[in-house]
Coordinates of C-alpha atoms and ligand atoms in Angstrom, one line a residue:
X1342 CA -15.2 148.7 -48.5
X1343 CA -15.5 147.6 -52.0
X1344 CA -12.9 144.8 -51.8
X1345 CA -14.9 142.2 -49.7
X1346 CA -13.7 138.7 -50.2
X1347 CA -15.7 136.9 -53.0
X1348 CA -16.6 133.9 -50.8
X1349 CA -19.8 135.4 -49.4
X1350 CA -20.7 137.2 -52.7
X1351 CA -21.4 133.9 -54.3
X1352 CA -24.1 132.8 -51.8
X1353 CA -27.3 131.7 -53.5
X1354 CA -30.1 134.3 -53.6
X1355 CA -33.1 133.6 -51.5
X1356 CA -35.9 131.9 -53.5
X1357 CA -38.5 133.8 -51.4
X1358 CA -37.0 137.2 -52.2
X1359 CA -37.0 136.2 -55.9
X1360 CA -40.6 135.1 -55.6
X1361 CA -41.6 138.4 -54.0
X1362 CA -39.8 140.3 -56.8
X1363 CA -41.5 138.1 -59.5
X1364 CA -45.0 138.7 -58.1
X1365 CA -44.3 142.3 -57.4
X1366 CA -47.4 144.4 -57.0
X1367 CA -49.6 142.0 -59.1
X1368 CA -52.8 141.5 -57.1
X1369 CA -53.8 137.9 -56.3
X1370 CA -56.8 136.6 -58.4
X1371 CA -58.5 135.2 -55.3
X1372 CA -57.9 135.4 -51.5
X1373 CA -54.2 134.3 -51.3
X1374 CA -53.2 130.8 -50.2
X1375 CA -49.4 130.3 -49.5
X1376 CA -48.0 127.0 -50.7
X1377 CA -44.5 128.5 -50.9
X1378 CA -42.8 128.1 -47.5
X1379 CA -42.2 124.6 -46.1
X1380 CA -43.2 125.6 -42.5
X1381 CA -45.3 123.1 -40.5
X1382 CA -48.7 124.6 -39.6
X1383 CA -49.9 121.9 -37.2
X1384 CA -50.5 122.3 -33.4
X1385 CA -47.6 122.5 -31.0
X1386 CA -47.5 119.3 -28.9
X1387 CA -48.9 119.8 -25.4
X1388 CA -45.8 118.6 -23.6
X1389 CA -43.8 121.6 -24.8
X1390 CA -45.5 124.1 -22.6
X1391 CA -45.6 121.7 -19.6
X1392 CA -41.9 121.0 -19.7
X1393 CA -40.9 124.7 -20.3
X1394 CA -43.0 125.7 -17.3
X1395 CA -41.2 123.1 -15.1
X1396 CA -37.7 123.9 -16.4
X1397 CA -37.9 127.8 -16.4
X1398 CA -35.1 128.1 -13.9
X1399 CA -32.7 126.7 -16.5
X1400 CA -33.0 129.9 -18.5
X1401 CA -30.6 131.6 -16.0
X1402 CA -27.8 129.1 -16.7
X1403 CA -25.4 128.5 -19.5
X1404 CA -26.4 125.2 -21.0
X1405 CA -23.9 122.4 -21.8
X1406 CA -22.7 122.9 -25.4
X1407 CA -22.4 119.1 -25.9
X1408 CA -26.0 118.7 -24.8
X1409 CA -27.3 117.1 -21.6
X1410 CA -26.8 113.4 -21.1
X1411 CA -30.6 112.9 -21.2
X1412 CA -30.8 114.6 -24.6
X1413 CA -27.9 112.7 -26.2
X1414 CA -29.3 109.4 -24.8
X1415 CA -32.8 110.2 -26.1
X1416 CA -31.4 110.9 -29.6
X1417 CA -29.3 107.7 -29.6
X1418 CA -32.3 105.8 -28.4
X1419 CA -34.5 107.2 -31.2
X1420 CA -31.9 106.4 -33.9
X1421 CA -31.5 102.8 -32.6
X1422 CA -35.3 102.3 -32.4
X1423 CA -36.2 104.0 -35.7
X1424 CA -33.4 102.5 -37.8
X1425 CA -33.2 99.1 -36.1
X1426 CA -29.5 99.6 -35.3
X1427 CA -27.6 97.1 -33.2
X1428 CA -27.8 97.9 -29.5
X1429 CA -24.8 100.1 -28.6
X1430 CA -24.2 101.0 -32.3
X1431 CA -24.7 104.7 -31.5
X1432 CA -22.7 105.7 -28.4
X1433 CA -24.5 108.8 -27.0
X1434 CA -21.2 110.0 -25.5
X1435 CA -19.1 110.0 -28.6
X1436 CA -21.4 109.8 -31.6
X1437 CA -24.2 112.3 -31.0
X1438 CA -24.1 116.1 -30.8
X1439 CA -27.2 118.3 -30.4
X1440 CA -27.5 121.3 -32.7
X1441 CA -29.7 124.3 -33.2
X1442 CA -31.5 122.6 -36.1
X1443 CA -29.9 120.8 -39.0
X1444 CA -29.3 124.1 -40.8
X1445 CA -26.5 124.9 -38.4
X1446 CA -24.9 121.5 -38.8
X1447 CA -25.2 121.4 -42.6
X1448 CA -23.4 124.7 -42.7
X1449 CA -20.8 124.4 -39.9
X1450 CA -19.8 120.7 -40.3
X1451 CA -18.1 121.7 -43.6
X1452 CA -15.3 123.2 -41.5
X1453 CA -14.7 119.8 -40.0
X1454 CA -14.2 117.9 -43.3
X1455 CA -13.1 120.3 -46.0
X1456 CA -9.3 120.5 -46.2
X1457 CA -7.3 123.4 -47.8
X1458 CA -6.5 121.4 -50.9
X1459 CA -7.4 117.9 -52.2
X1460 CA -5.7 116.0 -55.0
X1461 CA -3.7 119.2 -55.7
X1462 CA -6.7 121.4 -56.4
X1463 CA -9.6 123.3 -54.8
X1464 CA -11.7 120.8 -52.8
X1465 CA -15.1 120.1 -54.2
X1466 CA -18.4 119.6 -52.3
X1467 CA -21.0 117.6 -54.2
X1468 CA -24.6 118.6 -53.6
X1469 CA -27.9 117.9 -55.2
X1470 CA -29.3 120.5 -57.5
X1471 CA -32.0 121.7 -56.4
X1472 CA -30.3 122.2 -53.1
X1473 CA -30.9 123.5 -49.6
X1474 CA -29.1 126.8 -49.1
X1475 CA -26.9 125.7 -46.2
X1476 CA -25.0 123.3 -48.5
X1477 CA -23.5 125.8 -50.9
X1478 CA -23.1 128.4 -48.1
X1479 CA -21.0 125.9 -46.1
X1480 CA -19.0 124.8 -49.1
X1481 CA -18.2 128.4 -50.1
X1482 CA -17.4 129.6 -46.5
X1483 CA -15.0 126.7 -46.1
X1484 CA -13.2 127.5 -49.3
X1485 CA -14.6 124.6 -51.4
X1486 CA -16.2 124.6 -54.8
X1487 CA -19.9 123.7 -54.6
X1488 CA -20.6 121.2 -57.4
X1489 CA -24.3 121.3 -58.3
X1490 CA -25.3 117.8 -59.5
X1491 CA -28.7 117.8 -61.2
X1492 CA -31.3 115.5 -59.6
X1493 CA -33.3 114.5 -62.6
X1494 CA -36.3 112.3 -63.4
X1495 CA -33.9 110.0 -65.2
X1496 CA -31.8 109.5 -62.1
X1497 CA -34.7 108.9 -59.7
X1498 CA -34.6 112.6 -58.7
X1499 CA -31.4 112.0 -56.9
X1500 CA -27.9 113.2 -57.9
X1501 CA -25.9 110.5 -59.8
X1502 CA -22.5 111.3 -58.2
X1503 CA -21.0 108.1 -59.7
X1504 CA -21.4 109.6 -63.2
X1505 CA -19.1 112.5 -62.5
X1506 CA -15.6 112.7 -64.0
X1507 CA -12.8 111.1 -61.9
X1508 CA -11.0 114.5 -61.8
X1509 CA -14.0 115.9 -59.8
X1510 CA -14.3 112.9 -57.6
X1511 CA -10.6 113.0 -56.7
X1512 CA -11.0 116.6 -55.5
X1513 CA -14.2 115.8 -53.6
X1514 CA -14.0 116.3 -49.8
X1515 CA -17.7 115.8 -49.1
X1516 CA -20.9 114.6 -50.8
X1517 CA -24.3 115.7 -49.5
X1518 CA -27.5 113.7 -49.9
X1519 CA -30.9 114.7 -48.7
X1520 CA -33.3 111.8 -48.3
X1521 CA -36.2 112.4 -48.4
X1522 CA -35.1 115.2 -50.7
X1523 CA -36.5 118.7 -50.8
X1524 CA -38.2 119.6 -53.2
X1525 CA -38.5 116.2 -55.1
X1526 CA -39.4 114.0 -52.1
X1527 CA -37.0 111.2 -53.5
X1528 CA -35.8 108.6 -51.1
X1529 CA -32.3 106.9 -51.5
X1530 CA -32.5 103.1 -51.4
X1531 CA -29.9 100.6 -50.3
X1532 CA -28.4 100.4 -53.8
X1533 CA -28.0 104.2 -53.9
X1534 CA -26.2 104.1 -50.5
X1535 CA -24.0 101.2 -51.7
X1536 CA -22.9 103.2 -54.7
X1537 CA -22.3 106.3 -52.7
X1538 CA -20.4 104.6 -49.9
X1539 CA -18.2 102.8 -52.5
X1540 CA -17.3 106.2 -54.1
X1541 CA -16.7 107.8 -50.7
X1542 CA -14.4 104.9 -49.7
X1543 CA -12.6 104.9 -53.0
X1544 CA -12.0 108.7 -53.1
X1545 CA -11.8 109.3 -49.4
X1546 CA -14.5 111.8 -49.0
X1547 CA -17.1 112.4 -46.2
X1548 CA -20.8 111.9 -46.6
X1549 CA -23.5 114.1 -45.0
X1550 CA -27.0 112.7 -45.0
X1551 CA -29.7 115.4 -44.5
X1552 CA -32.6 113.3 -43.1
X1553 CA -34.8 116.1 -41.7
X1554 CA -37.8 114.9 -43.6
X1555 CA -37.3 111.2 -42.6
X1556 CA -40.6 111.0 -40.6
X1557 CA -42.9 112.5 -43.3
X1558 CA -43.5 109.8 -46.0
X1559 CA -46.3 108.5 -48.2
X1560 CA -45.7 104.8 -48.3
X1561 CA -46.2 102.1 -45.7
X1562 CA -42.5 101.8 -44.8
X1563 CA -40.5 104.6 -43.2
X1564 CA -37.6 105.8 -45.4
X1565 CA -34.2 104.0 -45.1
X1566 CA -31.6 106.0 -43.2
X1567 CA -27.9 106.3 -43.9
X1568 CA -26.8 104.7 -40.6
X1569 CA -29.3 101.9 -41.2
X1570 CA -27.9 101.4 -44.8
X1571 CA -24.3 101.4 -43.5
X1572 CA -25.2 98.8 -40.9
X1573 CA -27.0 96.6 -43.5
X1574 CA -24.0 96.9 -45.9
X1575 CA -21.6 96.1 -43.1
X1576 CA -19.7 99.3 -43.7
X1577 CA -19.4 101.1 -40.4
X1578 CA -19.9 104.8 -39.9
X1579 CA -16.4 106.2 -41.0
X1580 CA -16.7 109.7 -42.6
X1581 CA -20.5 109.5 -42.3
X1582 CA -22.7 112.1 -40.5
X1583 CA -26.4 112.1 -40.4
X1584 CA -28.5 115.2 -39.6
X1585 CA -32.0 115.3 -38.2
X1586 CA -34.2 117.7 -36.3
X1587 CA -37.6 118.2 -34.5
X1588 CA -38.6 120.8 -37.1
X1589 CA -40.6 118.4 -39.4
X1590 CA -40.8 115.3 -37.2
X1591 CA -42.5 117.1 -34.3
X1592 CA -43.7 120.2 -36.2
X1593 CA -41.3 122.3 -34.0
X1594 CA -39.4 124.4 -36.5
X1595 CA -39.2 127.3 -34.1
X1596 CA -37.6 125.3 -31.3
X1597 CA -34.4 125.1 -33.4
X1598 CA -33.5 121.7 -32.1
X1599 CA -31.6 119.0 -34.1
X1600 CA -28.6 116.8 -34.0
X1601 CA -25.7 115.3 -35.9
X1602 CA -24.7 111.7 -35.3
X1603 CA -22.1 109.3 -36.8
X1604 CA -18.4 108.9 -37.0
X1605 CA -17.0 109.7 -33.5
X1606 CA -13.8 111.3 -35.0
X1607 CA -15.8 113.9 -36.9
X1608 CA -18.2 114.4 -34.0
X1609 CA -15.3 115.0 -31.6
X1610 CA -13.8 117.7 -33.9
X1611 CA -17.2 119.3 -34.4
X1612 CA -17.8 119.3 -30.6
X1613 CA -14.5 121.2 -30.2
X1614 CA -15.6 123.7 -32.9
X1615 CA -19.0 124.2 -31.3
X1616 CA -17.3 124.7 -27.9
X1617 CA -15.6 127.7 -29.4
X1618 CA -18.1 129.1 -31.8
X1619 CA -21.3 127.2 -31.7
X1620 CA -24.6 128.3 -30.3
X1621 CA -25.9 126.3 -27.3
X1622 CA -29.4 125.0 -27.2
X1623 CA -30.9 126.4 -24.0
X1624 CA -31.4 124.0 -21.1
X1625 CA -35.2 124.1 -21.0
X1626 CA -35.3 123.5 -24.8
X1627 CA -33.0 120.5 -24.3
X1628 CA -35.4 119.1 -21.8
X1629 CA -38.3 119.5 -24.3
X1630 CA -36.1 117.9 -27.0
X1631 CA -35.2 114.9 -24.9
X1632 CA -38.9 114.3 -24.3
X1633 CA -39.8 114.7 -28.0
X1634 CA -37.1 112.2 -29.2
X1635 CA -38.4 109.7 -26.7
X1636 CA -42.1 110.0 -27.8
X1637 CA -43.5 108.7 -31.0
X1638 CA -47.2 109.3 -30.3
X1639 CA -47.2 113.0 -31.2
X1640 CA -45.3 112.2 -34.3
X1641 CA -48.1 109.9 -35.5
X1642 CA -50.6 112.8 -35.1
X1643 CA -48.3 115.0 -37.1
X1644 CA -47.8 112.5 -39.8
X1645 CA -51.6 112.2 -40.2
X1646 CA -51.8 115.8 -41.3
X1647 CA -49.4 115.2 -44.2
X1648 CA -51.0 111.9 -45.1
X1649 CA -54.4 113.6 -45.4
X1650 CA -52.9 116.3 -47.6
X1651 CA -51.3 113.8 -49.9
X1652 CA -54.6 111.9 -50.2
X1653 CA -56.2 115.3 -51.2
X1654 CA -53.5 115.8 -53.8
X1655 CA -54.1 112.4 -55.3
X1656 CA -57.8 113.1 -55.5
X1657 CA -57.5 116.6 -57.0
X1658 CA -54.5 116.2 -59.2
X1659 CA -54.0 112.5 -59.7
X1660 CA -55.2 112.6 -63.4
X1661 CA -52.9 115.5 -64.4
X1662 CA -49.8 114.5 -66.5
X1663 CA -47.6 116.6 -64.3
X1664 CA -48.6 114.9 -61.1
X1665 CA -46.1 112.8 -59.2
X1666 CA -46.6 111.4 -55.7
X1667 CA -43.4 111.9 -53.8
X1668 CA -41.9 109.1 -51.5
X1669 CA -41.3 111.5 -48.6
X1670 CA -41.2 115.1 -47.4
X1671 CA -44.2 117.4 -47.7
X1672 CA -43.7 119.0 -51.1
X1673 CA -45.2 118.4 -54.5
X1674 CA -42.6 118.9 -57.3
X1675 CA -44.7 119.3 -60.4
X1676 CA -43.4 119.4 -64.0
X1677 CA -45.9 121.9 -65.3
X1678 CA -43.6 123.5 -67.9
X1679 CA -42.0 127.0 -67.5
X1680 CA -42.2 127.3 -63.7
X1681 CA -41.8 131.0 -63.6
X1682 CA -44.7 131.6 -65.9
X1683 CA -46.8 129.0 -64.1
X1684 CA -46.1 130.6 -60.7
X1685 CA -47.0 134.0 -62.0
X1686 CA -50.3 132.7 -63.6
X1687 CA -51.3 130.8 -60.5
X1688 CA -50.9 134.0 -58.4
X1689 CA -52.6 136.3 -60.9
X1690 CA -55.6 134.1 -61.7
X1691 CA -56.0 132.0 -58.5
X1692 CA -54.1 133.7 -55.6
X1693 CA -51.8 130.7 -55.2
X1694 CA -48.3 131.4 -54.0
X1695 CA -45.9 128.6 -55.3
X1696 CA -42.2 128.6 -55.9
X1697 CA -40.8 128.3 -59.4
X1698 CA -38.4 125.3 -59.5
X1699 CA -35.7 127.3 -61.1
X1700 CA -35.5 129.5 -58.0
X1701 CA -34.5 126.4 -55.9
X1702 CA -31.7 125.3 -58.2
X1703 CA -28.5 126.7 -59.6
X1704 CA -28.0 127.5 -63.3
X1705 CA -24.6 125.9 -63.2
X1706 CA -25.9 122.3 -62.7
X1707 CA -24.0 119.4 -64.2
X1708 CA -24.7 115.7 -64.7
X1709 CA -26.7 114.0 -67.5
X1710 CA -28.1 117.5 -68.4
X1711 CA -26.4 120.9 -67.8
X1712 CA -28.1 124.0 -66.5
X1713 CA -31.0 124.5 -64.2
X1714 CA -33.0 121.3 -63.6
X1715 CA -35.9 123.2 -62.0
X1716 CA -36.9 125.3 -65.0
X1717 CA -40.0 123.3 -65.9
X1718 CA -41.2 122.7 -62.3
X1719 CA -43.1 124.4 -59.5
X1720 CA -42.9 123.5 -55.8
X1721 CA -45.9 123.3 -53.5
X1722 CA -45.6 122.9 -49.8
X1723 CA -48.5 120.8 -48.5
X1724 CA -48.3 122.1 -44.9
X1725 CA -51.8 123.7 -44.6
X1726 CA -54.9 122.2 -43.0
X1727 CA -56.6 119.7 -45.2
X1728 CA -59.5 121.9 -46.3
X1729 CA -57.1 124.8 -47.3
X1730 CA -55.0 122.3 -49.2
X1731 CA -58.1 121.0 -51.0
X1732 CA -59.3 124.5 -51.9
X1733 CA -55.8 125.4 -53.2
X1734 CA -55.4 122.3 -55.3
X1735 CA -58.9 122.7 -56.8
X1736 CA -57.9 126.1 -57.9
X1737 CA -54.7 124.8 -59.4
X1738 CA -56.5 122.0 -61.2
X1739 CA -58.8 124.6 -62.7
X1740 CA -55.9 126.8 -64.0
X1741 CA -53.8 123.9 -65.2
X1742 CA -56.4 121.6 -66.8
X1743 CA -55.7 117.9 -67.5
X1744 CA -56.6 115.5 -70.3
X1745 CA -60.3 115.6 -71.2
X1746 CA -61.1 118.6 -69.1
Ligands
LIG3104 C1 -33.6 119.9 -47.0 C2 -33.6 120.7 -45.8 N1 -32.5 120.5 -44.9 C3 -32.4 121.1 -43.8 C4 -33.4 122.0 -43.4 C5 -33.2 122.8 -42.1 O1 -34.1 122.4 -41.1 P1 -33.9 122.7 -39.6 O2 -32.7 123.6 -39.4 O3 -35.1 123.3 -39.1 O4 -33.6 121.4 -38.9 C6 -34.5 122.3 -44.2 C7 -35.6 123.3 -43.8 O5 -36.5 123.5 -44.4 C8 -34.6 121.6 -45.4 O6 -35.6 121.8 -46.3

């Protein structure tokens, strides 16, 4: 069949396949250290095995697609506690839906909010550039045009949607924000949310807040969340959905457990869609998840791993002109110049596997600059144990010397 529909032909290529092709058969200069994949490497919390052992019988049953009451209550409780929401602001019955990780939701929820046409044209989905691959995939699969808005240093490493032409904003069905963002680790503040909500209300589009890095942060105060911002601005949750998961918060990326919460109208439609086409989260995993959302102790242990790594980064790279401490997430986004050449050099001379920034972004970016905003950057995932991170960053500091070295 050579006449496949073009929708799925335009999906972004995998940055990891591009990295493998770039490094090819070049041998590493030293024993390899991977800083490429953002996969937690910490220990699995002890309660996981205990609860699974207790709940094994549940594997023989079809689990409830809308999640157990216990899980939805635990999620609503966490949201209320974490974001200081008014009691009852998140109704676990109507405003929370468990998912197989945020990736599922960030893709599938497009079908809930993207119409056939908007303002007489093809609907647009605004997304940050660099982006997470589920965003353009969801936009394209739902028939929308993905609009890649460059997240630049000049705009606080967040996309400035308010600077887009009115013609684009009128066609916009959905705007996606990741906060903390991947790869830049930028966090949206109250003013950013105020601007975005004003645009969403003026042009009638939905907002998806990808908050899966919300519990990994470098400062003293946890990052502001979209529901929290909406409450503080007195806006309500209309056309707003937030996505979060246990992948980073609890270091349980393989559990595939997340949720979407927000506008009950959107949640109801998504629940109907999932009832027909969505994957259930198995019963025993729902029991583990309910416990995890109710417990903050294991999260503190997990956060300590990243804090230690960021302290190492400050010590080893703090005097380099390209160093920037992110506000959140577990990546370093370093402006080293020519990211492809830097990644190749780091591998060939020091055995370090890092991702060129250009591989994480689209060449068709728009905004204050056009083109690929990642060209001069590399991304490092600080997910390894402290001593491995230190060894890696020492090697990097040697290959990319700073002033006076
Ligand atoms: C920005 C961003 N959003 C969403 C996800 C998906 O995470 P999960 O499906 O494990 O919740 C990731 C995973 O790396 C990510 O980096």
